[in-house]
PDB file of C-alpha atoms in Angstrom:
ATOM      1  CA  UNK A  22     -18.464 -33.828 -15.631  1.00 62.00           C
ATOM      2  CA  UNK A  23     -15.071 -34.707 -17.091  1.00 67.00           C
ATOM      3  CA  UNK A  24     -13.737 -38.394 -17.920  1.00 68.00           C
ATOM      4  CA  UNK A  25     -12.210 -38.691 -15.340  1.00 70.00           C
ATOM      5  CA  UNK A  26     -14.830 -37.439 -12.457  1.00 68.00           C
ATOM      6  CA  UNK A  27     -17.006 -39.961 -13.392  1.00 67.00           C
ATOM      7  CA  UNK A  28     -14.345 -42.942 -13.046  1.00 68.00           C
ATOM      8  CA  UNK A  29     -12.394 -43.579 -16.542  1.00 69.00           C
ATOM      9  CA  UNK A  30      -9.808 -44.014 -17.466  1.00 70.00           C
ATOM     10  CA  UNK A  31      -8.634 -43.594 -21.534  1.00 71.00           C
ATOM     11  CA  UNK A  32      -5.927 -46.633 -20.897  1.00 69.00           C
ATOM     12  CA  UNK A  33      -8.354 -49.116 -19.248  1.00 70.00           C
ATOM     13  CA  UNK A  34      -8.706 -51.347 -22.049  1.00 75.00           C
ATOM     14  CA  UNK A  35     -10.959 -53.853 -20.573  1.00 72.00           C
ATOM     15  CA  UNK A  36     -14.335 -55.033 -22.295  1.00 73.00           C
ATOM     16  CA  UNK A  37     -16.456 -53.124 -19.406  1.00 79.00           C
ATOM     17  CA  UNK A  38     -14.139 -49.936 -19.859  1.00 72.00           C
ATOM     18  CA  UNK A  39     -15.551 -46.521 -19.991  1.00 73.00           C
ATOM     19  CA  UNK A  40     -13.489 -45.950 -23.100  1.00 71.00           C
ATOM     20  CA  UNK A  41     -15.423 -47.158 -25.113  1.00 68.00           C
ATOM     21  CA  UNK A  42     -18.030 -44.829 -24.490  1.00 72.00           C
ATOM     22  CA  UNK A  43     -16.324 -42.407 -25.608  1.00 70.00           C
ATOM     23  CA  UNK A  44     -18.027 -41.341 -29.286  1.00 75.00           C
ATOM     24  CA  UNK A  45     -14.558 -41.693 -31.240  1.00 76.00           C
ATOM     25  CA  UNK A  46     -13.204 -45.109 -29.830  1.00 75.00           C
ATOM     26  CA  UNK A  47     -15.905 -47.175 -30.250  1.00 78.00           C
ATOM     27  CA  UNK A  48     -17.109 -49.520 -33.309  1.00 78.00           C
ATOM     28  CA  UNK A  49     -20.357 -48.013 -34.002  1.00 78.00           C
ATOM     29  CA  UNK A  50     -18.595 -44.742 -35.342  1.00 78.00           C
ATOM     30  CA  UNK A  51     -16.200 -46.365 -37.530  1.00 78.00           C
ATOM     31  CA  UNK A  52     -16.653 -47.890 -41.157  1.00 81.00           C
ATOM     32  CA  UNK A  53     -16.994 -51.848 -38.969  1.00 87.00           C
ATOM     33  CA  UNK A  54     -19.332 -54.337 -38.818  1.00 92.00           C
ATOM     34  CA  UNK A  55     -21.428 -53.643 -35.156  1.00 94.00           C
ATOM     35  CA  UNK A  56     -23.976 -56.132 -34.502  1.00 96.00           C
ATOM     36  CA  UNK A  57     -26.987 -55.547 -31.842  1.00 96.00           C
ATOM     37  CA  UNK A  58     -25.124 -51.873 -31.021  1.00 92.00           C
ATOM     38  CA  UNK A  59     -22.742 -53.403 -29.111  1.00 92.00           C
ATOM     39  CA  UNK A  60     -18.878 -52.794 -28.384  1.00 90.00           C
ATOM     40  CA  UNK A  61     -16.361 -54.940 -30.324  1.00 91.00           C
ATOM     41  CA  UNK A  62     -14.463 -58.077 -27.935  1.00 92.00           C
ATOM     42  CA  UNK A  63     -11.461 -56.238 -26.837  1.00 88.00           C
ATOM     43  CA  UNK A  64      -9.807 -59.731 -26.971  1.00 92.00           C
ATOM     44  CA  UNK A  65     -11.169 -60.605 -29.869  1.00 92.00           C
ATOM     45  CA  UNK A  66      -9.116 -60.398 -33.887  1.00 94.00           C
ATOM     46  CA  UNK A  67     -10.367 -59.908 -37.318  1.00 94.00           C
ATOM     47  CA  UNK A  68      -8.389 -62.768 -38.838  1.00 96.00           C
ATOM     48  CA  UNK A  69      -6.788 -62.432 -42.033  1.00 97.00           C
ATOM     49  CA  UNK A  70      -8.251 -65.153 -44.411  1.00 97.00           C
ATOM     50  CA  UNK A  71      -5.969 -64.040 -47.389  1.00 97.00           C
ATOM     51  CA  UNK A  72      -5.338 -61.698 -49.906  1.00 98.00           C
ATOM     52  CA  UNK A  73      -6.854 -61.516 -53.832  1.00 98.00           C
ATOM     53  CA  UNK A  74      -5.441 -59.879 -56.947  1.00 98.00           C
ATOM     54  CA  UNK A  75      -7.844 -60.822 -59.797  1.00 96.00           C
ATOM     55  CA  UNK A  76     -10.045 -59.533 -62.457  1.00 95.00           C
ATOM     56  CA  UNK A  77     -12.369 -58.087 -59.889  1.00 93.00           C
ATOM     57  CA  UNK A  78      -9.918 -56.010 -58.386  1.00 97.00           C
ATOM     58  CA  UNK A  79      -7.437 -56.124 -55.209  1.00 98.00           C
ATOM     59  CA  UNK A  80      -8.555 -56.945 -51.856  1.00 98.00           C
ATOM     60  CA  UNK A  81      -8.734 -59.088 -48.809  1.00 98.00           C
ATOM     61  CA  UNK A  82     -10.919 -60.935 -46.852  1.00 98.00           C
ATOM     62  CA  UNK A  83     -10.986 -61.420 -42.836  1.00 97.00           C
ATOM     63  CA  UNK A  84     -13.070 -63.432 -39.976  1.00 98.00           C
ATOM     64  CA  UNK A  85     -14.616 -61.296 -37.515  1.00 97.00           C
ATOM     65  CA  UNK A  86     -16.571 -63.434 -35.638  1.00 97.00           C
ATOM     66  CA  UNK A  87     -14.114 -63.587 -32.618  1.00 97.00           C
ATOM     67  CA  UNK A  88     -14.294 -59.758 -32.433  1.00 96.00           C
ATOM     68  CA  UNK A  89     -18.468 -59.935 -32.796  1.00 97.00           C
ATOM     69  CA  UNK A  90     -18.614 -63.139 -30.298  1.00 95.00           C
ATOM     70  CA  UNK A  91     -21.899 -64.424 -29.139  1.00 95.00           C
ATOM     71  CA  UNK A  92     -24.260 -62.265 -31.219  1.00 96.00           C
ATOM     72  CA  UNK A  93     -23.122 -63.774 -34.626  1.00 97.00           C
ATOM     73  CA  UNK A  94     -22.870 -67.580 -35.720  1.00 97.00           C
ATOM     74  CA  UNK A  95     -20.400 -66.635 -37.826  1.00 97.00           C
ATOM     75  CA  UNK A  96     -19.269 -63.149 -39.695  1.00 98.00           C
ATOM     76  CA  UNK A  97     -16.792 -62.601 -42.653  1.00 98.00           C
ATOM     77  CA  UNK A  98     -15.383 -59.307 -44.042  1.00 97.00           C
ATOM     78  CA  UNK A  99     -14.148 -58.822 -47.817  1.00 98.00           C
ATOM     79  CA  UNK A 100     -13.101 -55.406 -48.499  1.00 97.00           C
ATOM     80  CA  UNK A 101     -11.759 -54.444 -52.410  1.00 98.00           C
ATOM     81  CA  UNK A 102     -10.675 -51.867 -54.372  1.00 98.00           C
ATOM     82  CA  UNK A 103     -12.643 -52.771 -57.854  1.00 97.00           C
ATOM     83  CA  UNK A 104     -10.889 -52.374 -61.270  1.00 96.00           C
ATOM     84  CA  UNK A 105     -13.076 -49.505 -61.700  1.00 96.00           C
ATOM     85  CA  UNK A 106     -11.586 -47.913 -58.787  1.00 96.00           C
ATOM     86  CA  UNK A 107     -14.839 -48.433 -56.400  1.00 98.00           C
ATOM     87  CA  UNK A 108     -14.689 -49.663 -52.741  1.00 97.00           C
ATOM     88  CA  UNK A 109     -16.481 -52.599 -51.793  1.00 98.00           C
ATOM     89  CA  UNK A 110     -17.214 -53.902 -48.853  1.00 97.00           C
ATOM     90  CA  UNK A 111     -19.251 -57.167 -48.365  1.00 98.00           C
ATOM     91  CA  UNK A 112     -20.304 -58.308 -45.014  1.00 98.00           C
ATOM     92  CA  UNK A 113     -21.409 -62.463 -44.512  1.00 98.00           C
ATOM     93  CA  UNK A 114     -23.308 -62.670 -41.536  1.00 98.00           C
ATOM     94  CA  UNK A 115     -25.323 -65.437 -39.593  1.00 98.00           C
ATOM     95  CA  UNK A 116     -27.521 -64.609 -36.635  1.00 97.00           C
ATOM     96  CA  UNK A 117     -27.351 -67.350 -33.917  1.00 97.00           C
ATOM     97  CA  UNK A 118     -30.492 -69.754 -34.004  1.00 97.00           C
ATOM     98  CA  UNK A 119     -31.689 -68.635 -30.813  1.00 97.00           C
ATOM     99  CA  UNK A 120     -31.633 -64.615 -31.786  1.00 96.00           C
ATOM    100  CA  UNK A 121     -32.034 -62.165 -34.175  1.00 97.00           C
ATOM    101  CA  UNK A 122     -29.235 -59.778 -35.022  1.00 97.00           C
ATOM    102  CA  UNK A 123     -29.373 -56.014 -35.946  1.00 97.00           C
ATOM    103  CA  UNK A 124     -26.367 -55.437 -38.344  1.00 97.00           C
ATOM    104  CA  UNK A 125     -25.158 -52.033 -39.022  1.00 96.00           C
ATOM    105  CA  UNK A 126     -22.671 -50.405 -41.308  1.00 96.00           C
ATOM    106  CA  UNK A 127     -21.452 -47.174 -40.981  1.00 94.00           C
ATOM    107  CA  UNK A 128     -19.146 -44.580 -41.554  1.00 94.00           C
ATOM    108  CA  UNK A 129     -18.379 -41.055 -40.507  1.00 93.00           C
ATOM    109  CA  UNK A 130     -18.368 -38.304 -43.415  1.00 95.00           C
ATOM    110  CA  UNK A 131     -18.007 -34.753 -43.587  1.00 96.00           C
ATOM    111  CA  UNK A 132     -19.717 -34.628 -46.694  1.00 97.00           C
ATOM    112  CA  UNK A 133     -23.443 -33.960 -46.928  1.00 97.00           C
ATOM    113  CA  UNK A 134     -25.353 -36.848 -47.211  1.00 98.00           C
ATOM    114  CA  UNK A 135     -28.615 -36.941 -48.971  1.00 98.00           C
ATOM    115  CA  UNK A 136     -30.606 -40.246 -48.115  1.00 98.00           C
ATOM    116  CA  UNK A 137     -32.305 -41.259 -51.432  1.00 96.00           C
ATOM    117  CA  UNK A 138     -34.508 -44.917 -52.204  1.00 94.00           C
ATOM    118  CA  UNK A 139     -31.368 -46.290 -53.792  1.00 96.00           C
ATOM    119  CA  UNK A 140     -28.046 -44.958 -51.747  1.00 98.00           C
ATOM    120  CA  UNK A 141     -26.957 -42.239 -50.241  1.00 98.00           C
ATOM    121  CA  UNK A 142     -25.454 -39.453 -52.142  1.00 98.00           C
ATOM    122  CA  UNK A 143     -22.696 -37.013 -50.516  1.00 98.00           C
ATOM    123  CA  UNK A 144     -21.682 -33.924 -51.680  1.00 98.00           C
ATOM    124  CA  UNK A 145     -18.303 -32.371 -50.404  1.00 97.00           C
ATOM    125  CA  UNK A 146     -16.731 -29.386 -52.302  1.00 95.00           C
ATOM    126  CA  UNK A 147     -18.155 -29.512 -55.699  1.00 96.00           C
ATOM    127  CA  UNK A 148     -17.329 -33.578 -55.421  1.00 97.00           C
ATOM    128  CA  UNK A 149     -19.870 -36.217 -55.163  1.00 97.00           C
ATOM    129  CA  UNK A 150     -19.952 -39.911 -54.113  1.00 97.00           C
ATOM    130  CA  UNK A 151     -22.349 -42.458 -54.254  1.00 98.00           C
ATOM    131  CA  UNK A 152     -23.143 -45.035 -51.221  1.00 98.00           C
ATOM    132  CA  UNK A 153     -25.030 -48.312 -52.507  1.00 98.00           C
ATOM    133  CA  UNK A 154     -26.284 -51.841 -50.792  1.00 98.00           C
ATOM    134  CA  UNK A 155     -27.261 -54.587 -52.241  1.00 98.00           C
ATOM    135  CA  UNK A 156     -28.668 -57.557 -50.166  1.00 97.00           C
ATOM    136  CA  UNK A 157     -31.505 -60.089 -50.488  1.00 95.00           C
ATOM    137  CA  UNK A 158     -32.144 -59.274 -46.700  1.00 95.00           C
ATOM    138  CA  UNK A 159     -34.311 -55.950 -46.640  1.00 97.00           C
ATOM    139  CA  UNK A 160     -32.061 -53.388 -44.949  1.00 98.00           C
ATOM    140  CA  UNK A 161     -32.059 -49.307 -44.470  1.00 98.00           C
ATOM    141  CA  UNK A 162     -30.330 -46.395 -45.665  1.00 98.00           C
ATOM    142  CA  UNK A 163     -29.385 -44.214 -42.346  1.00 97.00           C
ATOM    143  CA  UNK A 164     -27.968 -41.507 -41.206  1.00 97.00           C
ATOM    144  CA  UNK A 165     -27.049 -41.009 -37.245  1.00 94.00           C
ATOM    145  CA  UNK A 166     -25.601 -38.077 -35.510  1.00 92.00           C
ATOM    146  CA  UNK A 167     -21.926 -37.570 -34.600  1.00 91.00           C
ATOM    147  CA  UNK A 168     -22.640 -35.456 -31.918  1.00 89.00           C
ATOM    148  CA  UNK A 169     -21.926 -36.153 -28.163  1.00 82.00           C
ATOM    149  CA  UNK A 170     -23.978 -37.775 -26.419  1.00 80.00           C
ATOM    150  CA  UNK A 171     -21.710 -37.915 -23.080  1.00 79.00           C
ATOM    151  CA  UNK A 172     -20.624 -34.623 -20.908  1.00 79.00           C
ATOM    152  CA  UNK A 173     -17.000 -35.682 -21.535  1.00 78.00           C
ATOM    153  CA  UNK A 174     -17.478 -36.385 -25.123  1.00 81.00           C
ATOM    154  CA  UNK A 175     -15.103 -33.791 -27.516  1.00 83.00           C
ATOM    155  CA  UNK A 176     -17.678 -31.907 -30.323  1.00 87.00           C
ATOM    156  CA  UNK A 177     -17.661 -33.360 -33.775  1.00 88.00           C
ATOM    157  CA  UNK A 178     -18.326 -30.449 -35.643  1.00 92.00           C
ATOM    158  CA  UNK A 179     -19.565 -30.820 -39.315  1.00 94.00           C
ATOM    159  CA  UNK A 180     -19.553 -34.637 -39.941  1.00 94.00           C
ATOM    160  CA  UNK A 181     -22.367 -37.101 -39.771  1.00 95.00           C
ATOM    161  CA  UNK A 182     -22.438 -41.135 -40.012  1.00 95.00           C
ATOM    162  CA  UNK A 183     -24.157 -42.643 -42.753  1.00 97.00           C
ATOM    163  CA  UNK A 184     -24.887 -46.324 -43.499  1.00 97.00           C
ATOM    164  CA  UNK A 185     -26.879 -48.883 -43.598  1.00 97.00           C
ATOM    165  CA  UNK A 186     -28.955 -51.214 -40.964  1.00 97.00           C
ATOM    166  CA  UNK A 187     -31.020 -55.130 -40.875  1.00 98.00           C
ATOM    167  CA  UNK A 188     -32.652 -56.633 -39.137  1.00 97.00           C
ATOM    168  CA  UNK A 189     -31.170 -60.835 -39.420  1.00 97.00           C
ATOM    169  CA  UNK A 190     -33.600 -63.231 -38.311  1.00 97.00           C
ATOM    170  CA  UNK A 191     -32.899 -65.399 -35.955  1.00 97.00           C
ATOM    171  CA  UNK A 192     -31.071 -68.440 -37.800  1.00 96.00           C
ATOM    172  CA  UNK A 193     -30.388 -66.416 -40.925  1.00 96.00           C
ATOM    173  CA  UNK A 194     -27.991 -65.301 -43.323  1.00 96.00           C
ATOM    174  CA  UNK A 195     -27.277 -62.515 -45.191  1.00 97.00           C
ATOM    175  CA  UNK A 196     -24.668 -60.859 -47.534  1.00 97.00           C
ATOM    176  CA  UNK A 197     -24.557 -57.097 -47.547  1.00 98.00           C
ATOM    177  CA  UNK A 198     -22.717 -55.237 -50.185  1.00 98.00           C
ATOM    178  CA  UNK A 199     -21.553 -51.626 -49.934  1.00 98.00           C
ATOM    179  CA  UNK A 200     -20.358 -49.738 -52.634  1.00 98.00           C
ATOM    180  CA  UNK A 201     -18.409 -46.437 -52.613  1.00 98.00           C
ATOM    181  CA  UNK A 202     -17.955 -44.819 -55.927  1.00 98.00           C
ATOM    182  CA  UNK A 203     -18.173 -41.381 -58.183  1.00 94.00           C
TER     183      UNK A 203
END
């Protein structure tokens, strides 16, 4: 069945909209924090908490909590283009006290990813980059398929998500620090 035979509709926007079933407008296929597998708060923002140019490199740093809600205590993003011309991406979480969280991190690649102990490696035409963590929570390389799962799903030929996924005990925090480089 189609979209629209089963009831949605692409500019229902609500939090309980079909749209974001849909494989390619949802969180969990994009590089964003997604906590517990569940959609983003439509109403929620990412707050800007400002802007760095230092030694380390250039970046910024934002709140997401409002756009995690009730799953997270609190949840900070810093993303940075390092010196050395590597992106970095550190997530702050804290699972409520009541809860555990599972944190993911992921992003869709058409490269070929090859899950090792420490990263993931992809290769794309003759290139290669690196995909590292750090974190003193134990977490998981991963790799999930792009593919439809829904009849009115579009193909993704040739790409795959790779990332990483925790489990945050209930009451905890945890820093998680993803590196992209050659």
């Amino acid at each position: 069945k189609t979209f629209k035979e089963i009831g949605g509709s692409l500019w229902n926007k609500g939090q309980k909209s079909r749209r974001w079933t849909i494989l390619r407008y949802n969180n969990q296929h994009h590089s964003t924090v997604t906590v517990n597998d569940a959609p983003h708060k439509v109403k929620g923002e990412a707050v800007v908490e400002g802007f760095f140019d230092d030694e380390r490199g250039r970046g910024m740093t934002m709140d997401m909590k409002n756009v995690l809600g009730s799953h997270v205590k609190s949840a900070e993003r810093t993303v940075m283009m390092r010196k050395d011309k590597s992106l970095e991406v550190c997530d702050k979480i804290v699972s409520p006290d009541d809860k555990p969280v599972l944190y993911s991190w992921r992003m869709v690649t058409s490269a070929e990813p090859k899950v090792r102990k420490n990263g993931i490696v992809l290769k794309s035409g003759g290139k290669k980059m690196k995909l590292r963590a750090q974190s003193g929570q134990t977490f998981e390389y991963k790799t999930w398929s792009a593919q439809p799962k829904e009849s009115y799903d579009e193909p993704n030929p040739g790409v795959i998500i790779v990332g990483i996924e925790a489990e945050i005990p209930a009451g905890g925090s945890s820093d998680f620090v993803v590196t992209l480089s050659k």
